[in-house]
Every structure is written in C-alpha cells, then in structure tokens.
PDB file of C-alpha atoms in Angstrom:
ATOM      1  CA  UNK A   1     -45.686  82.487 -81.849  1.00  0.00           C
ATOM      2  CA  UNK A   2     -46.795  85.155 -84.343  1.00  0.00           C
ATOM      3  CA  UNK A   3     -47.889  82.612 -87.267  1.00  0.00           C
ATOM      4  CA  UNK A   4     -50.306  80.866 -84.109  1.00  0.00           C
ATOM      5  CA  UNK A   5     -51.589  84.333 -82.982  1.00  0.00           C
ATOM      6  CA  UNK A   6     -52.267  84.554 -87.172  1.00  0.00           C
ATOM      7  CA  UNK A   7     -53.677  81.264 -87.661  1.00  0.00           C
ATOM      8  CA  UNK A   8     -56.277  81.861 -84.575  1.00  0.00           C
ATOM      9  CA  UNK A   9     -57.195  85.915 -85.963  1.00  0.00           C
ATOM     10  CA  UNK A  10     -58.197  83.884 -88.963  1.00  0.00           C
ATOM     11  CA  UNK A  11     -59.982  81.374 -87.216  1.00  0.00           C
ATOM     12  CA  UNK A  12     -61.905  83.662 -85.264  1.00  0.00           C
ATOM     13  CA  UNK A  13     -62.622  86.010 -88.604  1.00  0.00           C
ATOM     14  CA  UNK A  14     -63.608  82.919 -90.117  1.00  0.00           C
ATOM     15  CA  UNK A  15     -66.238  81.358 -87.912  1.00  0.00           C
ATOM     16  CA  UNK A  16     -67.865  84.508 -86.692  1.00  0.00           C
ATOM     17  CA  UNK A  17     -68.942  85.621 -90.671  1.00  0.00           C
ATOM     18  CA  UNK A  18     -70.893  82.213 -90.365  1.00  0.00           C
ATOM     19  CA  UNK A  19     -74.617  83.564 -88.619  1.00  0.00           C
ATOM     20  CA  UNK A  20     -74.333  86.921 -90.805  1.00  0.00           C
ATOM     21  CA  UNK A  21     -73.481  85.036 -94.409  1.00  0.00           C
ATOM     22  CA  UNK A  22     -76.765  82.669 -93.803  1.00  0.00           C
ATOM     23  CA  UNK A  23     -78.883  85.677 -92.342  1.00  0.00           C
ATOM     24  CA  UNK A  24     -77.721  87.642 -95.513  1.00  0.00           C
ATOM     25  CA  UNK A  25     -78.584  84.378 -98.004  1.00  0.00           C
ATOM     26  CA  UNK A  26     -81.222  84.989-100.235  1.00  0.00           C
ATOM     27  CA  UNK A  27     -81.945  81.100-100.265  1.00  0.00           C
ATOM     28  CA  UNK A  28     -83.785  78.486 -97.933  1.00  0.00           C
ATOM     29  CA  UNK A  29     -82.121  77.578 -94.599  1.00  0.00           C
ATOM     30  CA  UNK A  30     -81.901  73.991 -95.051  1.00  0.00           C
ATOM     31  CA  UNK A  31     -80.637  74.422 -98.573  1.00  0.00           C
ATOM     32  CA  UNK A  32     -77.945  76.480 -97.064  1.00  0.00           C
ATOM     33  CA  UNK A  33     -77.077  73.677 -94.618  1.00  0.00           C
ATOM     34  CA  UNK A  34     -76.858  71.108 -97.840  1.00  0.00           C
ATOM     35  CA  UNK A  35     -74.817  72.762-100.281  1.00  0.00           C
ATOM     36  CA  UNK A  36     -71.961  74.392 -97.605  1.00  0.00           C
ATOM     37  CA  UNK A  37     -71.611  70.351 -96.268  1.00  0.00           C
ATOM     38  CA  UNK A  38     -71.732  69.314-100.626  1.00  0.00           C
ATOM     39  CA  UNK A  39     -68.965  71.904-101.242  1.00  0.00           C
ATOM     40  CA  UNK A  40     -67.092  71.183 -98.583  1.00  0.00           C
ATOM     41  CA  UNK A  41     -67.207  67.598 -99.069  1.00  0.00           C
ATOM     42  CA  UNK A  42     -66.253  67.670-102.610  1.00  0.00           C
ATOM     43  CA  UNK A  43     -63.407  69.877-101.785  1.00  0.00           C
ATOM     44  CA  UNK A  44     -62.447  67.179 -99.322  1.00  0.00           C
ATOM     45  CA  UNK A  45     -62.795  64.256-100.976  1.00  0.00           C
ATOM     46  CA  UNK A  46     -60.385  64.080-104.211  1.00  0.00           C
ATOM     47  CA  UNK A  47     -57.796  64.777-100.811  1.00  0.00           C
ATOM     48  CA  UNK A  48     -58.921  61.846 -99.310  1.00  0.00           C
ATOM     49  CA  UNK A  49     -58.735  59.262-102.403  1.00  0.00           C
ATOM     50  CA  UNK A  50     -55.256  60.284-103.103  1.00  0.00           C
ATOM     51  CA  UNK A  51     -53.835  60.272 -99.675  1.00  0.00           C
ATOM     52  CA  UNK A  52     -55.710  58.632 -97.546  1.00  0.00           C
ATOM     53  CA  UNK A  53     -56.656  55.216 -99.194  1.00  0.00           C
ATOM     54  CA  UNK A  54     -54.833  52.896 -97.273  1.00  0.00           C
ATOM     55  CA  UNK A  55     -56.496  54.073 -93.969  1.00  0.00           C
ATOM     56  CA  UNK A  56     -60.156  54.082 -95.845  1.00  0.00           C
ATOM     57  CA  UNK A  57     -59.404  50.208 -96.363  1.00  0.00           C
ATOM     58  CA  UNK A  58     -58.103  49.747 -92.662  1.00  0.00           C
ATOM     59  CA  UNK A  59     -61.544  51.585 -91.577  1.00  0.00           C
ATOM     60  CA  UNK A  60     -63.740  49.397 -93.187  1.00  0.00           C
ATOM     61  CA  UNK A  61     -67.331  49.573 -92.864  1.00  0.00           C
ATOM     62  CA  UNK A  62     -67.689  49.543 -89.518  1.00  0.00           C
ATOM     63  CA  UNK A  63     -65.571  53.180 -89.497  1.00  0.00           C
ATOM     64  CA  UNK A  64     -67.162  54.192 -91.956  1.00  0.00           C
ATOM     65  CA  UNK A  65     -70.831  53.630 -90.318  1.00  0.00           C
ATOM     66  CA  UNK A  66     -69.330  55.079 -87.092  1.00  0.00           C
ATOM     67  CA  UNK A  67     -68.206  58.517 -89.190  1.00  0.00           C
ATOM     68  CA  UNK A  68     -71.915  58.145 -90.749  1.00  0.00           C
ATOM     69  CA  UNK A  69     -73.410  58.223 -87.808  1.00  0.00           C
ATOM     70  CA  UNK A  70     -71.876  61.318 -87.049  1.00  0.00           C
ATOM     71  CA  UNK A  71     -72.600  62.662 -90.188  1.00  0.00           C
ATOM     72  CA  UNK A  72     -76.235  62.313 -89.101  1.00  0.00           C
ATOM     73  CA  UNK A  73     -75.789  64.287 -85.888  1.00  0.00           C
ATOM     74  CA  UNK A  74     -73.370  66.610 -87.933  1.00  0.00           C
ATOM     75  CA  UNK A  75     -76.805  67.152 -90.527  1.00  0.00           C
ATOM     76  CA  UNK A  76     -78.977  67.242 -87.358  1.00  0.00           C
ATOM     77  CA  UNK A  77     -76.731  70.486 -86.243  1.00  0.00           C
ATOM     78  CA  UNK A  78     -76.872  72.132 -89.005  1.00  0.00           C
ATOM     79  CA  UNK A  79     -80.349  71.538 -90.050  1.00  0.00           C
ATOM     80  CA  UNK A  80     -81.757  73.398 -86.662  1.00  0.00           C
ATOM     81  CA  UNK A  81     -78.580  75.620 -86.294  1.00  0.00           C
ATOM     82  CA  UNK A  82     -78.922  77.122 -89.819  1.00  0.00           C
ATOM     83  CA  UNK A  83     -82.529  77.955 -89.781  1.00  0.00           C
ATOM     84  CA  UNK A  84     -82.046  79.488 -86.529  1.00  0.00           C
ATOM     85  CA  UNK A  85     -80.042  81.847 -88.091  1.00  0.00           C
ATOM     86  CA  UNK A  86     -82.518  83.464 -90.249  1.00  0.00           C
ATOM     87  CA  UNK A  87     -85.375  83.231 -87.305  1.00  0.00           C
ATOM     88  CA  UNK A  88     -83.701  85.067 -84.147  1.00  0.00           C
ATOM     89  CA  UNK A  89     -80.655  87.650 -84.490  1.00  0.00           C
ATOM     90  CA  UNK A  90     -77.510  86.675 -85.116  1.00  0.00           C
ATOM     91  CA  UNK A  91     -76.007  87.333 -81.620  1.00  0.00           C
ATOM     92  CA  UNK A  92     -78.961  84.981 -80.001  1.00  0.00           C
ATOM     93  CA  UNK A  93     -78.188  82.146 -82.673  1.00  0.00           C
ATOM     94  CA  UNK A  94     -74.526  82.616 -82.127  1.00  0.00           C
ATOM     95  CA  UNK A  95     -74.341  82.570 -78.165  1.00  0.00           C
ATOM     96  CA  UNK A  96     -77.261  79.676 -77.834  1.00  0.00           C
ATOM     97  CA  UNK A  97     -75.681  77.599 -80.326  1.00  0.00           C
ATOM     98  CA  UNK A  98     -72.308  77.618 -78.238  1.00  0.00           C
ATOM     99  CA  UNK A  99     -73.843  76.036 -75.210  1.00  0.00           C
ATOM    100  CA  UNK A 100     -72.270  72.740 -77.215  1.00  0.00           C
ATOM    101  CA  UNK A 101     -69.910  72.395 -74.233  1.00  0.00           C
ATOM    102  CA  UNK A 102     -72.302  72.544 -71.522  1.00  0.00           C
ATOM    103  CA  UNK A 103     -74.426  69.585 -73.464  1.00  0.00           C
ATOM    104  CA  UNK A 104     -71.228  67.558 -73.651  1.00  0.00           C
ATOM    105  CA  UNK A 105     -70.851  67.861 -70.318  1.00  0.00           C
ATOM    106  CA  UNK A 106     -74.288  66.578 -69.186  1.00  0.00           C
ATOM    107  CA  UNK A 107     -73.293  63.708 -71.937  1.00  0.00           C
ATOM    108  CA  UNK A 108     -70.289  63.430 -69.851  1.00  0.00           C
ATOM    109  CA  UNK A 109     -72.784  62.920 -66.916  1.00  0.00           C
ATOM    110  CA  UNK A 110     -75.490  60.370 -68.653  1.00  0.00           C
ATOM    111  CA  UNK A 111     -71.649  58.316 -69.828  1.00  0.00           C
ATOM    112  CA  UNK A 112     -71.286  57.873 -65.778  1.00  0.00           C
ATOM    113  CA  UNK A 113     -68.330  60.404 -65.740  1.00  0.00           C
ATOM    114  CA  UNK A 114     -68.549  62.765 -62.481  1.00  0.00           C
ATOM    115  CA  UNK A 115     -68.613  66.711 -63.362  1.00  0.00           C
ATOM    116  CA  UNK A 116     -66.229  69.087 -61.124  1.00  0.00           C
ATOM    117  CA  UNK A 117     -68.227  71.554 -59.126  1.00  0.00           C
ATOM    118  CA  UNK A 118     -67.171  74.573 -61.445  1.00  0.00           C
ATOM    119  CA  UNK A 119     -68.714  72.364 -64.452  1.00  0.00           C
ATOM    120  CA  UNK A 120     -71.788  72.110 -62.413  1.00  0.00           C
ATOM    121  CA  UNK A 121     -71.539  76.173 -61.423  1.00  0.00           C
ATOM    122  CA  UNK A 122     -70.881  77.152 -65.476  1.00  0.00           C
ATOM    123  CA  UNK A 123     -73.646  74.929 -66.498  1.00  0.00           C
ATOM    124  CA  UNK A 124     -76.185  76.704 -63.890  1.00  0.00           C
ATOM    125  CA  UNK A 125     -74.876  80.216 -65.352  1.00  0.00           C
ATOM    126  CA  UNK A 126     -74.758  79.461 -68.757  1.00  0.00           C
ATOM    127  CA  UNK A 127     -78.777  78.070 -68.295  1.00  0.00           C
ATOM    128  CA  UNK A 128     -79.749  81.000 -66.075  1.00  0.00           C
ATOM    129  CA  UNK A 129     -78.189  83.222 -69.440  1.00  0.00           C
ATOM    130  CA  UNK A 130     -80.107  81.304 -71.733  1.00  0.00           C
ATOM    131  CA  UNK A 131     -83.839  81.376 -69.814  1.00  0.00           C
ATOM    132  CA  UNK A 132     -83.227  85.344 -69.412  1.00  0.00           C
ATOM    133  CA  UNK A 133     -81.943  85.713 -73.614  1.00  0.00           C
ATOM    134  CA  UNK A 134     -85.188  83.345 -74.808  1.00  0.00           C
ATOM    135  CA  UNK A 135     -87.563  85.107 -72.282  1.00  0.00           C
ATOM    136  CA  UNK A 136     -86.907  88.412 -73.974  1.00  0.00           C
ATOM    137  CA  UNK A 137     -87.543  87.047 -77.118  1.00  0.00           C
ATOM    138  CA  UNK A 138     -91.048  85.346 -76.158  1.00  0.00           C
ATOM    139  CA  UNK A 139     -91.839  88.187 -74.791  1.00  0.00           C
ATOM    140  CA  UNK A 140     -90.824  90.024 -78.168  1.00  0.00           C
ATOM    141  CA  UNK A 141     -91.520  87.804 -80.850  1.00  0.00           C
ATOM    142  CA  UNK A 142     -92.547  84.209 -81.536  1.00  0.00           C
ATOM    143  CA  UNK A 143     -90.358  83.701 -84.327  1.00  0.00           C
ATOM    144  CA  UNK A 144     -87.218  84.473 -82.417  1.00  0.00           C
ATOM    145  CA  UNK A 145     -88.151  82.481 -79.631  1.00  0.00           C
ATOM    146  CA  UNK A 146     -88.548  79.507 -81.943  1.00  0.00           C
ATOM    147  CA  UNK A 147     -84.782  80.384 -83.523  1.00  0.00           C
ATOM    148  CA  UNK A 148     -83.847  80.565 -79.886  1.00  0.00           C
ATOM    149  CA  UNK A 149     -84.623  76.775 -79.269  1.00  0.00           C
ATOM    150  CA  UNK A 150     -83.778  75.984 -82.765  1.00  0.00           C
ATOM    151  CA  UNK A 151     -80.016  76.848 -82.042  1.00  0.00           C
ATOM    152  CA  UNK A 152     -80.447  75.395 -78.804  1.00  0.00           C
ATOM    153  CA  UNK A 153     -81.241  72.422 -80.578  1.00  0.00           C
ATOM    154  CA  UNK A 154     -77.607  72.588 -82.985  1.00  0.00           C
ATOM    155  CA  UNK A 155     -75.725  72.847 -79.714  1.00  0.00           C
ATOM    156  CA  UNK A 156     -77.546  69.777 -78.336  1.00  0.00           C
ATOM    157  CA  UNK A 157     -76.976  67.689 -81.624  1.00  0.00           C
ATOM    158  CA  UNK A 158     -73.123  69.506 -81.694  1.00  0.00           C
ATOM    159  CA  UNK A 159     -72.638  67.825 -79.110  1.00  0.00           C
ATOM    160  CA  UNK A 160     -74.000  64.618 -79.887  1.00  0.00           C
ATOM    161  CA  UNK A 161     -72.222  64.957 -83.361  1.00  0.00           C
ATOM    162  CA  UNK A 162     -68.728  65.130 -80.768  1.00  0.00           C
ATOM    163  CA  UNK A 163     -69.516  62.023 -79.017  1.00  0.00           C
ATOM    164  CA  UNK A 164     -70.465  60.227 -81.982  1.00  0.00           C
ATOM    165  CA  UNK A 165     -67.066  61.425 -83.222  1.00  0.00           C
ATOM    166  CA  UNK A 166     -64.918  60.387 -80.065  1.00  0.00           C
ATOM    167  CA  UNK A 167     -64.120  57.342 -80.603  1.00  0.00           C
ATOM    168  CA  UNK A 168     -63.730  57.512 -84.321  1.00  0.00           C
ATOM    169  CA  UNK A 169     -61.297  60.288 -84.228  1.00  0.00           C
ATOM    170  CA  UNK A 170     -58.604  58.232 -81.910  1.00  0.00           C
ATOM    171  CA  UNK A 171     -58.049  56.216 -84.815  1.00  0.00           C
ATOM    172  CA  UNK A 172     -58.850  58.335 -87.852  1.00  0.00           C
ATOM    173  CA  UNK A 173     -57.167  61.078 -89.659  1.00  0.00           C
ATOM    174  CA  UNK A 174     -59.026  64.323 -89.621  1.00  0.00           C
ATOM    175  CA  UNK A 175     -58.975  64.801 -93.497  1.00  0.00           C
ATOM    176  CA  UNK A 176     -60.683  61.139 -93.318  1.00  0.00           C
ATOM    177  CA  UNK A 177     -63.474  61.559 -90.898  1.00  0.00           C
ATOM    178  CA  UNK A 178     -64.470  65.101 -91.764  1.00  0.00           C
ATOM    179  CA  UNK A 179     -64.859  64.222 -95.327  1.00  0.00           C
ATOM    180  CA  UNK A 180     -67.209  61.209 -94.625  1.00  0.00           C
ATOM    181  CA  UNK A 181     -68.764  63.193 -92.281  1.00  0.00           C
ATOM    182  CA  UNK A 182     -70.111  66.054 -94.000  1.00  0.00           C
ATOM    183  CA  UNK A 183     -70.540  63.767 -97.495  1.00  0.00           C
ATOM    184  CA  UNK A 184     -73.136  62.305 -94.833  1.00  0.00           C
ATOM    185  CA  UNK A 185     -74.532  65.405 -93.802  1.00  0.00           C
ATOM    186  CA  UNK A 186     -75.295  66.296 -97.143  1.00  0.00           C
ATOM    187  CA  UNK A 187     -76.561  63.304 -98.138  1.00  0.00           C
ATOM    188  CA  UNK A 188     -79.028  63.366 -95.302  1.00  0.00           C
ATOM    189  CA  UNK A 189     -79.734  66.845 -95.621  1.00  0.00           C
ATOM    190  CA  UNK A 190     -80.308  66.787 -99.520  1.00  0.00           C
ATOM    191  CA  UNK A 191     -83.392  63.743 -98.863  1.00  0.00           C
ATOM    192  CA  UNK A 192     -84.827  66.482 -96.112  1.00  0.00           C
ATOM    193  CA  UNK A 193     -84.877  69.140 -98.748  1.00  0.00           C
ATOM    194  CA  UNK A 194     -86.210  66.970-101.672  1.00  0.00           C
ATOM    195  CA  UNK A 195     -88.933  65.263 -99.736  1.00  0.00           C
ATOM    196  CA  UNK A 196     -89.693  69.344 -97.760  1.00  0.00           C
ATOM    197  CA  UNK A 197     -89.878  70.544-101.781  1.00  0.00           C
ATOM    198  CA  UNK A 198     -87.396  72.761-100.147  1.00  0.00           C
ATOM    199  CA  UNK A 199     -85.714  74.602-103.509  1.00  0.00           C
ATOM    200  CA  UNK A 200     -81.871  74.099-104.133  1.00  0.00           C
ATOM    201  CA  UNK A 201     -81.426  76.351-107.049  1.00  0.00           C
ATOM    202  CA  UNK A 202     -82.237  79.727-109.089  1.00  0.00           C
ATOM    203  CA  UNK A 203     -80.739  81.872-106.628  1.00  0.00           C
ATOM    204  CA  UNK A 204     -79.297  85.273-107.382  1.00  0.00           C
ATOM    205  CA  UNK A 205     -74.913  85.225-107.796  1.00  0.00           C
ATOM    206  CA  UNK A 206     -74.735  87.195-104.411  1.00  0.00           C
ATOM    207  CA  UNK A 207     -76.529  84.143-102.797  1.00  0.00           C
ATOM    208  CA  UNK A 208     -74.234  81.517-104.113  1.00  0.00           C
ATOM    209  CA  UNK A 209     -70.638  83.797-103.002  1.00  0.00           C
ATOM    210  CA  UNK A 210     -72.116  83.828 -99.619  1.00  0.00           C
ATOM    211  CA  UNK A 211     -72.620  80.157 -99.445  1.00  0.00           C
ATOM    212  CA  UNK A 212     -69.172  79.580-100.882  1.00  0.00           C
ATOM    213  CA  UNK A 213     -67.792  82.032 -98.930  1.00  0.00           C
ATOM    214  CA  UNK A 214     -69.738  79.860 -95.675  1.00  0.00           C
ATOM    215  CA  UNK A 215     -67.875  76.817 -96.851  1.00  0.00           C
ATOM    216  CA  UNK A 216     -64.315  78.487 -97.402  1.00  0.00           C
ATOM    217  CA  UNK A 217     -64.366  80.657 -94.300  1.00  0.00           C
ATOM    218  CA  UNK A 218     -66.457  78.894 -91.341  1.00  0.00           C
ATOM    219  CA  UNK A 219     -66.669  75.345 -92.867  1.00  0.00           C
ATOM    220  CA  UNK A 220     -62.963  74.623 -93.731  1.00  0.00           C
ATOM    221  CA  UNK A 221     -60.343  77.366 -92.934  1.00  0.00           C
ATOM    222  CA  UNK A 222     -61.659  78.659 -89.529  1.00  0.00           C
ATOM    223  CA  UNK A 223     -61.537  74.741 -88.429  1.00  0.00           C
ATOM    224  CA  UNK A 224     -58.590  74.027 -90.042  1.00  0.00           C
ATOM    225  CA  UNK A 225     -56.560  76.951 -88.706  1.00  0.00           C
ATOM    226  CA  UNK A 226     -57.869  76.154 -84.830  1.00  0.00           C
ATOM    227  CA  UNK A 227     -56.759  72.530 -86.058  1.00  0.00           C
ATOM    228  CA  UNK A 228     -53.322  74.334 -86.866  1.00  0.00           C
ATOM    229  CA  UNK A 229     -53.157  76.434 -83.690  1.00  0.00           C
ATOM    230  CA  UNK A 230     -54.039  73.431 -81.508  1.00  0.00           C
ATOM    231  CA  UNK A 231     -50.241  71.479 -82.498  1.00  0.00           C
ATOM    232  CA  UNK A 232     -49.020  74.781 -79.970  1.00  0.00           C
ATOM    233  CA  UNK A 233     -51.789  76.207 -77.490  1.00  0.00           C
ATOM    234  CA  UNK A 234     -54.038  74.336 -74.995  1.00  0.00           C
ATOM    235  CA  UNK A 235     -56.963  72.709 -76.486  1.00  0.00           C
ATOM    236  CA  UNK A 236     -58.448  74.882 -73.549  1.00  0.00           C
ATOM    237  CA  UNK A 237     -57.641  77.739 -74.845  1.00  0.00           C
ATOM    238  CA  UNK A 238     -58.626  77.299 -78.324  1.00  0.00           C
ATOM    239  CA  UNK A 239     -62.371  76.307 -76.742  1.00  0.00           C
ATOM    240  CA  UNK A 240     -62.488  79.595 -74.609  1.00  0.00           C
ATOM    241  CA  UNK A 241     -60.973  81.316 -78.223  1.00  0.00           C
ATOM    242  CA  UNK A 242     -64.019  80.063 -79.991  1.00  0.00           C
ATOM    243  CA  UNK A 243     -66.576  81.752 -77.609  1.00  0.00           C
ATOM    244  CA  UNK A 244     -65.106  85.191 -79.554  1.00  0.00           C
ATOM    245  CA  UNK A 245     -67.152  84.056 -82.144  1.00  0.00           C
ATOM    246  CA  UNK A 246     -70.331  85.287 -80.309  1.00  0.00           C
ATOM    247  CA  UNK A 247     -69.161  89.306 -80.254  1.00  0.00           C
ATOM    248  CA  UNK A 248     -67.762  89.058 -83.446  1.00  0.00           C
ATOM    249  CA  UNK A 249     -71.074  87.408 -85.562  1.00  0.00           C
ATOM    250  CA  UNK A 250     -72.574  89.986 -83.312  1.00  0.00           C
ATOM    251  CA  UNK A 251     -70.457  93.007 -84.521  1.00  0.00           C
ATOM    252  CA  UNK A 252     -70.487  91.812 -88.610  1.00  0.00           C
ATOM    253  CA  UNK A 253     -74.552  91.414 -88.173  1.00  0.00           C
ATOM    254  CA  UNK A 254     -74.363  95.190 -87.153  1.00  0.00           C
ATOM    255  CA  UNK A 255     -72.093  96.687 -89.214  1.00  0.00           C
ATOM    256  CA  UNK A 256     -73.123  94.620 -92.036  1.00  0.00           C
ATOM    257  CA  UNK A 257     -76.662  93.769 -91.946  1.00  0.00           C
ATOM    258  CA  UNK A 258     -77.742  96.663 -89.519  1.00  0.00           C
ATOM    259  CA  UNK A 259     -79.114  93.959 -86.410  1.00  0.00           C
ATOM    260  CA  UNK A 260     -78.397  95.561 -83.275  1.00  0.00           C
ATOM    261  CA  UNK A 261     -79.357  92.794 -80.064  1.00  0.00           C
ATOM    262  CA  UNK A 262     -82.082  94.009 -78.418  1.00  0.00           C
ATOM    263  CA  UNK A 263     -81.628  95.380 -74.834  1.00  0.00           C
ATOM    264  CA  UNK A 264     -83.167  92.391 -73.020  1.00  0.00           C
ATOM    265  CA  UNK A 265     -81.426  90.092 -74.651  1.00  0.00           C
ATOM    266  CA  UNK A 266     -78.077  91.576 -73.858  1.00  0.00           C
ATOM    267  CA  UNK A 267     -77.852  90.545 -70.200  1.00  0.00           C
ATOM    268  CA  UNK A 268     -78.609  87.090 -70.538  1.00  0.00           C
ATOM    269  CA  UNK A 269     -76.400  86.668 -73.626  1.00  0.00           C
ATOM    270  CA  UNK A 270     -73.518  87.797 -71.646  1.00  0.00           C
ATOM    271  CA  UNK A 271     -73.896  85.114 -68.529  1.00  0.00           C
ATOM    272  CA  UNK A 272     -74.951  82.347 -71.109  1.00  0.00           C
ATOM    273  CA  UNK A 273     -71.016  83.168 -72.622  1.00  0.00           C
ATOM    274  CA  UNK A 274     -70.045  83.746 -69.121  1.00  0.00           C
ATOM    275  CA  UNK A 275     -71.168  79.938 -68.226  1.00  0.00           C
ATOM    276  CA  UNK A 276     -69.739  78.476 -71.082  1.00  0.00           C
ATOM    277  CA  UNK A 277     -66.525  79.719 -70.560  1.00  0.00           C
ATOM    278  CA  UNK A 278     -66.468  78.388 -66.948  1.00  0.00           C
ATOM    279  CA  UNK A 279     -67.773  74.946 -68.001  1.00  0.00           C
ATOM    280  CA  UNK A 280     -65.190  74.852 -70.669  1.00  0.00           C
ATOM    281  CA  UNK A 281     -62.495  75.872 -68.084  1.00  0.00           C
ATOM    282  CA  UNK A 282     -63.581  73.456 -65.662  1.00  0.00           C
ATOM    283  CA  UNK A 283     -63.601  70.706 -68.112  1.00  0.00           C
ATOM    284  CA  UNK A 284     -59.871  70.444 -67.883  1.00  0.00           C
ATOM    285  CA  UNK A 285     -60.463  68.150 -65.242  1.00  0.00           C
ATOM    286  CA  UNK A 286     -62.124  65.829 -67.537  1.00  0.00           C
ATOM    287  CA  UNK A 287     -60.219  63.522 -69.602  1.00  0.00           C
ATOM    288  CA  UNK A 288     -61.733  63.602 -73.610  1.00  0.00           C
ATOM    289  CA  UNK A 289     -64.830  66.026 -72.344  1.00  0.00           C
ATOM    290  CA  UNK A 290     -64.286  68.172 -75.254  1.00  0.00           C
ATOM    291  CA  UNK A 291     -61.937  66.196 -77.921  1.00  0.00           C
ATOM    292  CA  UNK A 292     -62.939  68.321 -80.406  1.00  0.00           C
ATOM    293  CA  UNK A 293     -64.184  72.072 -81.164  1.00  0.00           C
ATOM    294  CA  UNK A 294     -67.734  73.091 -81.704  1.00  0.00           C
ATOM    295  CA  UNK A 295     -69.002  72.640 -85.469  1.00  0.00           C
ATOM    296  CA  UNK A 296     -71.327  75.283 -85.094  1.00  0.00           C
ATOM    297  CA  UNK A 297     -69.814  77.814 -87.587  1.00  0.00           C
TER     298      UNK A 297
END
C-alpha cells in the first residue's frame, strides 16, 4: 500500500507543477506545447524500437493513422491548453481545463450512450462553476477571459484526444500509442509554429529546465506513476485523485510565482471541481466513459 500512496504523491506533485512551469517560461506558448511533446517523444521512442517492434508491425498503418489521429487532438489540447496558461491564472487554467470528464460525457451522449442522472447533476454544477469563474474574469480582464475559453477549449479537445484513443488503446501497449501520439503532436504543432513565425529557440537556460522539467514531471512521470497506481486502486479513484491537481497548481503559482485567484473567481472554481468530481463519480455506471486520465498536465 505505501509504494501506491508514493507513486500517487508523485503523481499529484508532478502534474500540478505543469500551469506554474509554462506561466514561469520565458518562451512562446505554442513553442512550449512543441518541444515538451519532441522531448517526450524522443525519450519514448528508442523504448519503443527495441521493445515494441513486433506489435508496431501487427499495428500497421491503419493503427498507426488511428494513434495519429489522436496525436492531432493530443496537439489540439495542448495548443489551446498551453497558451491558456500564460493568459488567465493558473488556478482558472487548471480547474477549466479539467472539465475533460464532463466533455467525455456529453461524447458519451452524441455516441448514443444514456448518462445517469448524477452525470447529468455534475455536468449542470461543474457548468454553473465555470459561467460564475469566466464571468469574473470578463468582468476583470479580457485577456483572462480569452485563457478561460482557451482551456476550455484543451478540455474539449482532451476529451476528443480520449475517444480518438479508445479504441486504439484496447489493442495497443501504452509505451506504443503514447509515443506515436505525442511524435504526432509535435509534428503538428512544430508546422503551427513555423508557418505562426512562432520562435523555437534563443531562450535563456532557466527557460529550457522548466520545459524539461514540464516533460519529466507532468508529461511522463506524473502519467506514468497514475499508470502505476492504477494496477491497485479504482480507475475512479485515480480520476477524482487528479482533480488535486487544481489546489496544488494553485498553491505552487502562489508560493512560487506570487498569483493569488482573485476573489470572484474562487466560488465558481470550487463548484466547477465540485461538478467534476460528481460526473466522474457517476461515470462508474458507464462502461469505457473515462478509459483513460486527462492529458492536461
């Protein structure tokens, strides 16, 4: 029990340093998104050509085009996820970016599955949270409104990224598909930045640590250690687990980078968490509603 009760304290660590590393980045947001995917696919994929070659032949091209695809969602995550980051606090990126479940579940809904009542109850709470945490920042500041729908947007395309991934994963090692995945991500993301004239290099040392540091904490050992922890706790409980990531990007953004939330954003943070936690409770009822956790660190 005490090396799973380790493995998620790590995981939790891990994914909440992910808003306050990119806010702290001296470097563009997109560029961010690009090279934490590179790194982490070049880590990867060394792994996967000397274990995993048998099962790249058995996947052929259609499995490959089906992890692709995900890729593309995966890049479509992080390019609106990342930038929200450096537009609206850290706590408002954090907690709107985790409404990934409640998008899966309306997924769920448009796939012709039916949603439990307490989905449909968490879903209304977790939207009532969100109109009250955006409507303080219109009413503050433009640009933090637009990071508010920006990470909006990642948990929408999360979420997509999931369903992509569904099918894919019931037949594919995890090594495998995250590898092709985020080599997709950053191919995709790398043609954004070159044809934006968005600028990929020249930045100071403390810039590139913190982008390492993104793509050895968030990117690959907080994932890997819920991964871990799932082979013993309920993949229930790992979801409801990686809501902690909200207060805790909150708290480093604080102590670290001095961002306290604002007042009126405090109250509708809380009940957006509040309704994501229900829906992800209630989706127990749901076969495959939530196969895998959010990307969003």
């Amino acid at each position: 029990m005490l090396p799973t009760v380790a493995a998620l304290t790590v995981a939790v660590l891990a994914i909440s340093s992910s808003a306050p590393l990119i806010a702290y980045a001296a470097a563009p947001a997109l560029a961010i998104a690009f090279w934490r995917n590179a790194f982490a696919a070049t880590v990867l994929a060394p792994a996967v050509g000397a274990t995993r070659r048998p099962e790249l032949t058995k996947l052929g091209w259609r499995g490959v085009l089906a992890c692709a695809l995900a890729g593309a969602a995966l890049a479509g995550h992080f390019g609106t996820w990342v930038p929200s980051a450096k537009y609206t606090s850290i706590a408002a990126a954090t907690a709107l970016v985790a409404t990934q479940p409640v998008w899966q579940g309306l997924i769920a809904l448009a796939q012709g599955r039916r949603l439990p009542g307490v989905v449909w109850t968490g879903i209304a709470v977790a939207i009532a949270g969100a109109v009250v945490a955006t409507g303080s920042d219109f009413a503050t500041s433009g640009r933090a409104f637009t990071g508010d729908l920006l990470a909006l947007a990642g948990g929408l395309m999360g979420a997509v990224y999931t369903a992509f991934g569904e099918r894919v994963r019931a037949t594919t090692s995890t090594l495998t598909y995250t590898s092709i995945c985020y080599g997709a991500c950053a191919v995709l993301l790398l043609i954004v930045c070159v044809a934006g004239g968005v600028r990929l290099h020249s930045y100071p040392a403390t810039t590139w640590l913190a982008i390492l540091a993104m793509t050895a904490g968030p990117q690959l050992l907080g994932h890997s250690m819920f991964n871990y922890a799932l082979q013993r706790v309920a993949a229930t409980t790992v979801s409801v687990l990686f809501l902690l990531e909200v207060p805790g990007a909150a708290l480093l953004g604080w102590l670290w980078l001095g961002q306290t939330p604002r007042g009126g954003q405090l109250p509708g943070l809380g009940l957006l968490v509040v309704g994501v936690a229900i829906v992800v409770l209630g989706a127990r009822r749901l076969m495959r509603l939530s196969p895998t956790p959010p990307e969003g660190a």
